Amino acid sequence: MQALSPSKLLSRFGAAFMAIALDVGGMAVLLYQILRCLVPPRLDGMETWRNLYKVGVKSAPIVVVTAMLTGAIMVIQSGALVAQFDAFGLLGWGAAFATLREVGPIMIGLMFSGRVGANNTAELGTMKVTDQIDALRALAIDPITYLLVPRFIAIVLMMFLLTIVGDLTALVGGAYTGQVLLGVSPSLFASSVIEYITLEDLFNGLFKAFTFGIAIAVVSSHYGMTTSGGAVGVGRSVNNSVVASAVLIFVLDYFITSILH
Amino acid sequence: MIRIAEVYKYRGHECVINGVNLVIPQGTQVGLIGPGGAGKSLLMKICAGLVRPDSGSVLIDGTEVVGIGDVEMTSVRSKIGMLFQNYALFDFMTVEENIGFPLRQLGGRTEEEIRDEVNRLLLAVDLPNTQKLFPNELSGGMKKRVTFARAVIANPPILFYDDPTAGLDPVTSGKIFALLEERRARGGTTSIVVSHDILGMRDICDSFVLMDHGRIVFSGTREQIEASTRPFVGQFWRGEADD
């Protein structure tokens, strides 16, 4: 392989920087345009219900299964330590603390970016390359009001609500596994959660879920609306959307944890 | 009336629309013809306000569409109907929902009135009993007729047809051109038809504009284009290959 000259290396670095700056700028403008449509609310009711159903109801089963297993894994991981120190009364606290503050929002966020975000990008991207977005504009309909605002509301709201569902399911999974593996009764598990877990722990995780929802909605919509180049372009956009959402989830998590800790 | 003055559009360093000037009088149907890549569809999208030119002016019924805000543009677009080359039907809607969509968005009509209008148009385009089908269940010709119905349902005074017969068999193309002719015969609609099907377009347009490499190289009636002594014009009109 031929080594790149410094000028070419600099040029590639510059091009990559410009591409990232363009994406970040595009996402910021898109977020502003969406928020502008929300005050006062201008959105299509039917399209909003359709998206709430598609994003929320259809994602619920996979969220429940994943969250339940996550709760169970938390207990399995901490089980040996709990048994060693005979700290069965702290099992519920340990599982709930990690799940509510970190693992729950992150797991559900990543799953949302893979399932809902990818689907959103693919749908919008296909609409873009098949002129459906232009058709909306030609019919005097603003694609942001008609397409993006309902998706934004559905993703943010459902990410928030499904995180609550996921948190509860994870605790159920954890309690069940604690009983089966360690013989910790569900009542002891529950009392440990109630005694040690504060509302702050819950709200910390829910705030993260809310911001992850905004990130997934904006990133997936941005890549969908800037798709070009037919089927290959749609594939590329979906890939970019999932990667960027996942990275953004961890970056946001880092900053939120640093600030709120 | 549509008035295009000194419109330029660049893609990178390439000039894809090169100083186009064109006036389309009220109530006329103009055929926009030319080889592939001449800039016909792009010029049409510029007229519809879907693509912003780098310079120049486009007046739609006296309103400048270049550089205007979203609200003003929405008002201009409400006068426009457009048939897209690759259908652009909404995948997630049925035929009935696709066709009735412009009326639903305009408001002021009951669901029953919209349904009646959709059914009337479906009969007119010879697609009865397709209301509940989705676009992926239709053939290319059926999709074109559905997109035609969607373009005309709100009776817009301006219509743009982007290659309405692309990829269709001669019989289906004939049906589409008959619909366009029927629309023109009613009068009052200003329209542009982009097509490579010169034979089909000959009898349905009041005048023709021939484009090549982003420029208008000829503009006139059928008689004028047939009488033209310019080799490129005659060659394209008659569909003759280079020697």
Coordinates of C-alpha atoms in Angstrom, one line a residue:
Chain A
M1 CA 0.0 0.0 0.0
Q2 CA 1.3 3.4 -1.0
A3 CA 1.9 5.9 1.9
L4 CA -0.2 9.1 1.7
S5 CA 1.7 12.4 1.2
P6 CA 1.2 14.9 4.0
S7 CA -0.9 17.2 1.8
K8 CA -3.2 14.3 0.8
L9 CA -3.5 13.3 4.4
L10 CA -4.4 16.8 5.4
S11 CA -6.9 17.0 2.6
R12 CA -8.6 13.8 3.7
F13 CA -8.6 15.0 7.3
G14 CA -10.2 18.3 6.1
A15 CA -12.8 16.5 4.0
A16 CA -13.7 14.2 6.9
F17 CA -13.9 17.2 9.3
M18 CA -16.1 19.1 6.8
A19 CA -18.4 16.1 6.4
I20 CA -18.9 15.7 10.2
A21 CA -19.4 19.5 10.5
L22 CA -22.0 19.4 7.8
D23 CA -23.9 16.5 9.5
V24 CA -23.8 18.1 12.9
G25 CA -24.9 21.5 11.4
G26 CA -27.7 19.7 9.5
M27 CA -28.9 18.0 12.6
A28 CA -28.9 21.2 14.6
V29 CA -30.9 23.0 11.9
L30 CA -33.3 20.0 11.7
L31 CA -33.8 20.0 15.4
Y32 CA -34.6 23.7 15.3
Q33 CA -37.1 23.3 12.5
I34 CA -38.8 20.5 14.3
L35 CA -39.0 22.4 17.6
R36 CA -40.3 25.4 15.7
C37 CA -43.2 23.3 14.4
L38 CA -44.0 22.2 18.0
V39 CA -44.6 25.8 19.3
P40 CA -47.5 26.1 18.6
P41 CA -48.0 22.5 17.7
R42 CA -48.4 22.0 13.9
L43 CA -48.7 18.3 13.1
D44 CA -50.8 15.7 11.3
G45 CA -52.9 13.8 13.9
M46 CA -53.3 10.6 11.8
E47 CA -49.6 10.4 11.0
T48 CA -48.8 11.0 14.7
W49 CA -51.1 8.1 15.8
R50 CA -49.7 5.9 13.1
N51 CA -46.1 6.5 14.3
L52 CA -47.0 6.2 18.0
Y53 CA -48.4 2.8 17.3
K54 CA -45.5 1.7 15.0
V55 CA -42.8 2.9 17.3
G56 CA -44.4 2.2 20.7
V57 CA -46.7 -0.8 20.4
K58 CA -44.5 -2.7 18.0
S59 CA -41.3 -2.1 20.0
A60 CA -42.9 -3.1 23.3
P61 CA -42.4 -6.9 23.1
I62 CA -38.7 -6.6 22.3
V63 CA -38.1 -4.0 25.0
V64 CA -39.9 -6.3 27.6
V65 CA -37.8 -9.3 26.6
T66 CA -34.5 -7.4 26.5
A67 CA -35.2 -5.6 29.8
M68 CA -36.2 -8.8 31.6
L69 CA -33.0 -10.5 30.5
T70 CA -31.0 -7.4 31.4
G71 CA -32.4 -7.5 35.0
A72 CA -31.6 -11.2 35.2
I73 CA -28.1 -10.7 34.0
M74 CA -27.5 -8.0 36.5
V75 CA -28.5 -10.4 39.3
I76 CA -26.4 -13.2 37.9
Q77 CA -23.3 -11.0 37.6
S78 CA -23.7 -9.7 41.2
G79 CA -24.9 -13.0 42.6
A80 CA -21.5 -14.5 43.5
L81 CA -20.5 -11.3 45.3
V82 CA -23.8 -11.0 47.1
A83 CA -23.5 -14.7 48.3
Q84 CA -19.8 -14.2 49.3
F85 CA -20.7 -11.3 51.6
D86 CA -24.0 -12.6 52.6
A87 CA -25.5 -9.3 51.4
F88 CA -28.8 -10.7 50.1
G89 CA -30.6 -7.6 51.3
L90 CA -28.6 -5.4 48.9
L91 CA -29.4 -7.5 45.8
G92 CA -32.4 -5.5 44.8
W93 CA -30.6 -2.2 45.3
G94 CA -27.6 -3.3 43.2
A95 CA -29.7 -4.5 40.3
A96 CA -32.0 -1.5 40.4
F97 CA -29.3 1.1 40.8
A98 CA -27.4 0.0 37.8
T99 CA -30.6 -0.7 35.7
L100 CA -32.4 2.5 36.4
R101 CA -29.4 4.9 36.1
E102 CA -27.4 3.3 33.3
V103 CA -28.1 -0.1 31.8
G104 CA -31.9 0.4 31.2
P105 CA -31.7 3.7 29.2
I106 CA -28.6 2.6 27.3
M107 CA -29.9 -0.8 26.4
I108 CA -33.2 0.5 25.3
G109 CA -31.6 3.5 23.6
L110 CA -29.3 1.2 21.6
M111 CA -32.2 -1.1 20.7
F112 CA -34.3 1.9 19.7
S113 CA -31.5 3.2 17.4
G114 CA -31.2 -0.3 15.8
R115 CA -34.9 -0.9 15.4
V116 CA -36.8 2.4 15.3
G117 CA -34.0 4.7 14.2
A118 CA -32.8 2.4 11.3
N119 CA -36.4 1.9 10.2
N120 CA -37.0 5.7 10.3
T121 CA -33.9 6.4 8.2
A122 CA -34.8 3.6 5.7
E123 CA -38.3 4.9 5.3
L124 CA -37.4 8.5 4.9
G125 CA -34.4 7.6 2.7
T126 CA -36.6 5.5 0.4
M127 CA -39.2 8.3 0.2
K128 CA -36.4 10.7 -0.7
V129 CA -34.9 8.6 -3.5
T130 CA -38.3 7.8 -4.9
D131 CA -39.4 11.5 -5.0
Q132 CA -42.1 11.0 -2.4
I133 CA -40.6 13.9 -0.3
D134 CA -40.7 16.1 -3.5
A135 CA -44.3 14.9 -4.1
L136 CA -45.3 16.1 -0.6
R137 CA -43.6 19.5 -1.3
A138 CA -45.3 19.7 -4.7
L139 CA -48.6 19.1 -2.9
A140 CA -47.8 22.2 -0.7
I141 CA -47.2 20.0 2.3
D142 CA -44.2 20.7 4.5
P143 CA -42.3 17.3 5.0
I144 CA -41.1 18.5 8.4
T145 CA -44.6 19.1 9.7
Y146 CA -46.1 16.1 8.1
L147 CA -43.4 13.5 8.3
L148 CA -40.7 14.5 10.8
V149 CA -42.6 16.1 13.7
P150 CA -44.9 13.0 14.2
R151 CA -41.8 10.7 14.1
F152 CA -40.0 13.0 16.5
I153 CA -42.9 13.0 19.0
A154 CA -43.3 9.2 18.7
I155 CA -39.7 8.3 19.2
V156 CA -39.1 10.7 22.1
L157 CA -42.3 9.9 23.9
M158 CA -42.1 6.1 23.3
M159 CA -38.4 6.0 24.3
F160 CA -39.3 7.7 27.6
L161 CA -42.4 5.5 28.2
L162 CA -40.7 2.2 27.2
T163 CA -37.8 3.0 29.4
I164 CA -40.3 3.1 32.4
V165 CA -41.8 -0.2 31.2
G166 CA -38.2 -1.6 30.6
D167 CA -37.1 -0.5 34.1
L168 CA -40.0 -2.3 35.8
T169 CA -39.6 -5.4 33.7
A170 CA -35.9 -5.5 34.4
L171 CA -36.7 -5.4 38.1
V172 CA -39.2 -8.2 37.7
G173 CA -36.5 -10.2 35.8
G174 CA -34.0 -9.5 38.5
A175 CA -36.3 -10.5 41.3
Y176 CA -37.2 -13.7 39.6
T177 CA -33.6 -14.7 38.9
G178 CA -32.7 -13.7 42.5
Q179 CA -35.2 -16.1 43.8
V180 CA -34.3 -19.0 41.5
L181 CA -30.5 -18.6 41.7
L182 CA -29.9 -17.2 45.2
G183 CA -33.1 -17.9 47.0
V184 CA -33.8 -14.2 47.6
S185 CA -37.5 -13.8 48.1
P186 CA -39.2 -11.2 45.8
S187 CA -40.4 -9.3 49.0
L188 CA -36.7 -9.0 50.2
F189 CA -35.7 -7.9 46.7
A190 CA -38.5 -5.3 46.6
S191 CA -37.9 -3.9 50.1
S192 CA -34.2 -3.5 49.2
V193 CA -35.2 -1.5 46.1
I194 CA -37.7 0.6 48.0
E195 CA -35.3 1.3 50.9
Y196 CA -32.2 2.3 48.9
I197 CA -33.4 3.5 45.5
T198 CA -34.3 7.2 45.4
L199 CA -36.5 9.0 42.9
E200 CA -33.4 10.8 41.8
D201 CA -32.0 7.4 40.5
L202 CA -35.2 6.9 38.5
F203 CA -35.4 10.4 37.1
N204 CA -31.7 10.4 36.2
G205 CA -32.3 7.4 33.9
L206 CA -35.5 8.8 32.5
F207 CA -33.8 12.1 31.7
K208 CA -31.2 10.1 29.8
A209 CA -33.9 8.2 28.0
F210 CA -35.5 11.5 27.0
T211 CA -32.3 12.9 25.6
F212 CA -31.4 9.6 23.8
G213 CA -34.9 9.7 22.2
I214 CA -34.2 13.2 20.9
A215 CA -30.8 12.1 19.6
I216 CA -32.2 9.0 17.8
A217 CA -35.1 11.0 16.3
V218 CA -32.9 13.8 15.0
V219 CA -30.0 11.6 13.8
S220 CA -32.2 9.1 12.0
S221 CA -34.4 11.8 10.4
H222 CA -31.3 13.8 9.3
Y223 CA -29.7 10.8 7.5
G224 CA -33.0 9.8 6.0
M225 CA -33.7 13.2 4.6
T226 CA -30.2 13.6 3.1
T227 CA -30.2 10.2 1.4
S228 CA -29.2 10.1 -2.2
G229 CA -28.0 7.5 -4.7
G230 CA -30.8 4.9 -4.8
A231 CA -30.8 1.6 -2.8
V232 CA -27.1 1.9 -2.1
G233 CA -27.6 5.3 -0.7
V234 CA -30.4 4.1 1.6
G235 CA -28.2 1.3 2.9
R236 CA -25.4 3.8 3.5
S237 CA -27.7 6.2 5.3
V238 CA -29.1 3.5 7.6
N239 CA -25.6 2.4 8.5
N240 CA -24.5 6.0 9.2
S241 CA -27.7 6.6 11.3
V242 CA -27.2 3.5 13.5
V243 CA -23.5 4.2 14.1
A244 CA -24.0 7.9 14.8
S245 CA -27.0 7.3 17.1
A246 CA -25.0 4.7 19.1
V247 CA -22.0 7.0 19.4
L248 CA -24.2 9.9 20.4
I249 CA -25.9 7.9 23.0
F250 CA -22.6 7.1 24.7
V251 CA -21.4 10.7 24.4
L252 CA -24.6 12.1 25.9
D253 CA -24.5 9.4 28.6
Y254 CA -21.0 10.5 29.5
F255 CA -21.8 14.2 29.8
I256 CA -25.2 13.7 31.6
T257 CA -23.6 11.3 34.1
S258 CA -20.7 13.7 34.7
I259 CA -23.1 16.6 35.2
L260 CA -25.7 14.9 37.3
H261 CA -23.4 12.8 39.4
Chain B
M1 CA -48.7 32.0 -17.0
I2 CA -45.2 30.8 -16.3
R3 CA -42.3 33.1 -17.1
I4 CA -38.7 31.8 -16.8
A5 CA -35.9 34.4 -17.2
E6 CA -32.1 33.8 -17.3
V7 CA -32.2 30.7 -15.1
Y8 CA -28.9 29.1 -14.4
K9 CA -28.1 26.0 -12.3
Y10 CA -24.7 24.5 -11.7
R11 CA -23.8 21.0 -10.4
G12 CA -20.3 21.4 -9.2
H13 CA -18.6 23.3 -12.0
E14 CA -21.0 22.0 -14.7
C15 CA -23.7 24.3 -15.9
V16 CA -26.8 22.0 -16.2
I17 CA -29.3 24.8 -16.9
N18 CA -27.7 27.5 -19.0
G19 CA -29.5 30.8 -19.2
V20 CA -33.0 29.5 -20.0
N21 CA -35.7 32.0 -21.0
L22 CA -39.2 30.7 -21.6
V23 CA -42.8 32.0 -21.5
I24 CA -45.7 29.6 -21.2
P25 CA -49.0 31.4 -21.8
Q26 CA -52.0 30.7 -19.6
G27 CA -54.0 27.7 -20.7
T28 CA -51.4 26.2 -23.0
Q29 CA -49.8 22.8 -22.9
V30 CA -46.1 22.8 -23.8
G31 CA -44.0 19.7 -24.7
L32 CA -40.5 19.9 -23.2
I33 CA -38.4 17.6 -25.3
G34 CA -34.7 16.8 -25.7
P35 CA -32.1 14.1 -25.3
G36 CA -31.5 12.4 -21.9
G37 CA -29.5 14.7 -19.5
A38 CA -30.6 17.9 -21.4
G39 CA -32.0 19.4 -18.2
K40 CA -35.8 19.0 -18.9
S41 CA -36.8 17.4 -15.6
L42 CA -34.5 19.7 -13.7
L43 CA -36.1 22.8 -15.4
M44 CA -39.5 21.4 -14.5
K45 CA -38.5 21.0 -10.8
I46 CA -37.2 24.5 -10.8
C47 CA -40.5 25.7 -12.1
A48 CA -42.3 23.8 -9.3
G49 CA -40.0 25.3 -6.7
L50 CA -38.6 21.9 -5.8
V51 CA -35.1 22.9 -6.9
R52 CA -33.6 26.4 -6.3
P53 CA -31.7 27.8 -9.3
D54 CA -28.4 29.5 -8.7
S55 CA -29.6 32.6 -10.5
G56 CA -32.6 33.8 -12.6
S57 CA -36.2 34.4 -12.1
V58 CA -39.3 32.1 -12.3
L59 CA -42.7 33.7 -12.2
I60 CA -45.8 31.5 -11.6
D61 CA -49.0 33.4 -12.2
G62 CA -47.1 36.6 -11.4
T63 CA -45.4 35.3 -8.2
E64 CA -41.7 35.0 -8.1
V65 CA -40.8 31.6 -6.7
V66 CA -37.0 31.9 -6.6
G67 CA -35.9 32.8 -3.1
I68 CA -39.3 33.2 -1.5
G69 CA -40.2 31.8 2.0
D70 CA -41.9 28.6 2.8
V71 CA -45.3 30.2 3.5
E72 CA -45.4 32.0 0.2
M73 CA -44.1 28.9 -1.6
T74 CA -46.9 26.8 -0.1
S75 CA -49.4 29.2 -1.5
V76 CA -47.8 28.9 -5.0
R77 CA -47.6 25.1 -4.8
S78 CA -51.3 24.9 -4.0
K79 CA -51.8 26.0 -7.6
I80 CA -49.5 23.2 -9.0
G81 CA -50.1 19.5 -9.7
M82 CA -47.2 17.3 -10.6
L83 CA -46.9 13.8 -12.1
F84 CA -43.5 12.4 -11.2
Q85 CA -41.4 10.2 -13.5
N86 CA -41.1 7.4 -11.0
Y87 CA -44.6 7.7 -9.6
A88 CA -43.7 9.1 -6.1
L89 CA -46.9 7.4 -4.7
F90 CA -46.8 7.2 -0.9
D91 CA -46.0 3.6 -0.1
F92 CA -47.9 3.6 3.2
M93 CA -51.1 4.7 1.7
T94 CA -53.7 2.8 -0.4
V95 CA -54.7 4.0 -3.9
E96 CA -57.7 5.7 -2.4
E97 CA -55.7 7.5 0.3
N98 CA -53.0 8.6 -2.2
I99 CA -55.5 10.1 -4.7
G100 CA -57.6 11.8 -2.0
F101 CA -54.5 13.1 -0.1
P102 CA -54.4 16.6 -1.7
L103 CA -58.1 17.1 -1.0
R104 CA -57.7 16.0 2.6
Q105 CA -54.8 18.3 3.2
L106 CA -56.8 21.2 1.6
G107 CA -59.7 20.6 3.9
G108 CA -63.2 21.9 3.5
R109 CA -64.6 18.5 2.2
T110 CA -66.3 15.6 4.0
E111 CA -64.8 12.1 3.8
E112 CA -67.8 11.1 1.7
E113 CA -67.2 13.9 -0.8
I114 CA -63.5 13.0 -1.1
R115 CA -64.4 9.3 -1.6
D116 CA -66.9 10.2 -4.3
E117 CA -64.3 12.4 -6.1
V118 CA -61.7 9.6 -5.8
N119 CA -64.1 7.0 -7.2
R120 CA -65.0 9.3 -10.1
L121 CA -61.4 9.9 -11.0
L122 CA -60.6 6.1 -10.7
L123 CA -63.3 5.4 -13.2
A124 CA -62.0 8.2 -15.5
V125 CA -58.5 6.6 -15.4
D126 CA -59.9 3.2 -15.9
L127 CA -58.9 1.8 -12.6
P128 CA -62.2 0.7 -10.9
N129 CA -62.1 -1.4 -7.7
T130 CA -58.4 -0.6 -6.9
Q131 CA -59.2 1.7 -4.0
K132 CA -57.9 -0.6 -1.3
L133 CA -54.7 -1.7 -3.1
F134 CA -51.3 -0.4 -2.1
P135 CA -48.8 1.0 -4.7
N136 CA -46.7 -2.2 -4.6
E137 CA -49.7 -4.2 -5.8
L138 CA -50.0 -2.1 -9.0
S139 CA -48.3 -2.4 -12.4
G140 CA -46.3 0.5 -13.8
G141 CA -49.2 1.7 -16.0
M142 CA -51.6 1.6 -13.1
K143 CA -49.2 3.6 -10.9
K144 CA -48.9 6.2 -13.6
R145 CA -52.7 6.6 -13.8
V146 CA -53.0 6.8 -10.0
T147 CA -50.3 9.5 -9.9
F148 CA -52.1 11.3 -12.7
A149 CA -55.3 11.2 -10.7
R150 CA -53.5 12.5 -7.6
A151 CA -52.0 15.3 -9.6
V152 CA -55.4 16.5 -11.0
I153 CA -57.8 15.8 -8.2
A154 CA -57.6 19.3 -6.7
N155 CA -58.0 20.9 -10.1
P156 CA -54.8 22.9 -10.0
P157 CA -54.4 25.6 -12.7
I158 CA -50.8 24.5 -13.4
L159 CA -49.8 20.9 -14.1
F160 CA -46.3 19.4 -14.6
Y161 CA -46.0 16.0 -16.2
D162 CA -42.5 14.5 -15.8
D163 CA -42.1 11.7 -18.4
P164 CA -45.7 10.4 -17.9
T165 CA -45.1 7.4 -20.2
A166 CA -41.6 6.4 -19.2
G167 CA -41.2 2.6 -19.2
L168 CA -44.8 1.9 -20.4
D169 CA -46.0 -0.2 -23.3
P170 CA -47.5 1.6 -26.3
V171 CA -51.1 0.8 -25.3
T172 CA -50.8 2.2 -21.8
S173 CA -48.8 5.2 -23.1
G174 CA -51.7 5.9 -25.4
K175 CA -54.1 5.8 -22.5
I176 CA -51.9 8.3 -20.5
F177 CA -51.6 10.7 -23.5
A178 CA -55.4 10.5 -23.9
L179 CA -55.8 11.6 -20.3
L180 CA -53.5 14.5 -20.9
E181 CA -55.3 15.5 -24.0
E182 CA -58.7 15.3 -22.2
R183 CA -57.3 17.6 -19.5
R184 CA -56.0 20.0 -22.1
A185 CA -59.3 20.0 -24.0
R186 CA -61.1 21.2 -20.9
G187 CA -59.1 24.4 -21.1
G188 CA -57.8 26.7 -18.4
T189 CA -54.8 24.6 -17.4
T190 CA -51.3 25.6 -18.0
S191 CA -49.1 22.6 -18.3
I192 CA -45.6 21.3 -19.2
V193 CA -45.1 17.8 -20.5
V194 CA -41.6 16.3 -20.4
S195 CA -41.4 13.2 -22.5
H196 CA -39.2 11.3 -24.9
D197 CA -42.2 10.0 -26.7
I198 CA -42.4 12.5 -29.6
L199 CA -45.0 10.5 -31.5
G200 CA -47.4 10.5 -28.6
M201 CA -46.8 14.2 -27.8
R202 CA -47.3 15.5 -31.3
D203 CA -51.1 15.9 -31.0
I204 CA -51.5 16.9 -27.4
C205 CA -49.2 19.9 -27.1
D206 CA -49.8 23.5 -28.3
S207 CA -46.1 24.1 -28.7
F208 CA -42.7 22.5 -28.1
V209 CA -39.5 23.4 -26.5
L210 CA -36.4 21.5 -27.4
M211 CA -33.5 21.4 -24.9
D212 CA -29.9 20.3 -25.2
H213 CA -27.1 20.6 -22.7
G214 CA -29.1 22.8 -20.4
R215 CA -30.1 25.3 -23.2
I216 CA -33.2 25.8 -25.2
V217 CA -32.3 25.2 -28.8
F218 CA -35.7 25.5 -30.3
S219 CA -39.1 26.8 -29.3
G220 CA -42.2 26.8 -31.5
T221 CA -45.4 25.1 -32.7
R222 CA -45.6 21.6 -34.3
E223 CA -45.7 23.2 -37.7
Q224 CA -42.6 25.4 -37.0
I225 CA -40.6 22.5 -35.6
E226 CA -41.5 20.3 -38.6
A227 CA -40.5 23.1 -41.0
S228 CA -37.2 23.7 -39.2
T229 CA -34.1 23.3 -41.3
R230 CA -31.8 22.9 -38.4
P231 CA -30.3 19.4 -38.5
F232 CA -30.4 18.7 -34.8
V233 CA -34.1 19.8 -34.5
G234 CA -35.2 17.8 -37.5
Q235 CA -33.2 14.8 -36.4
F236 CA -34.6 14.8 -32.9
W237 CA -38.2 15.4 -34.0
R238 CA -38.1 12.5 -36.5
G239 CA -36.1 10.3 -34.1
E240 CA -33.3 9.7 -36.6
A241 CA -29.9 8.3 -35.5
D242 CA -26.6 10.0 -36.2
D243 CA -24.9 9.0 -39.4

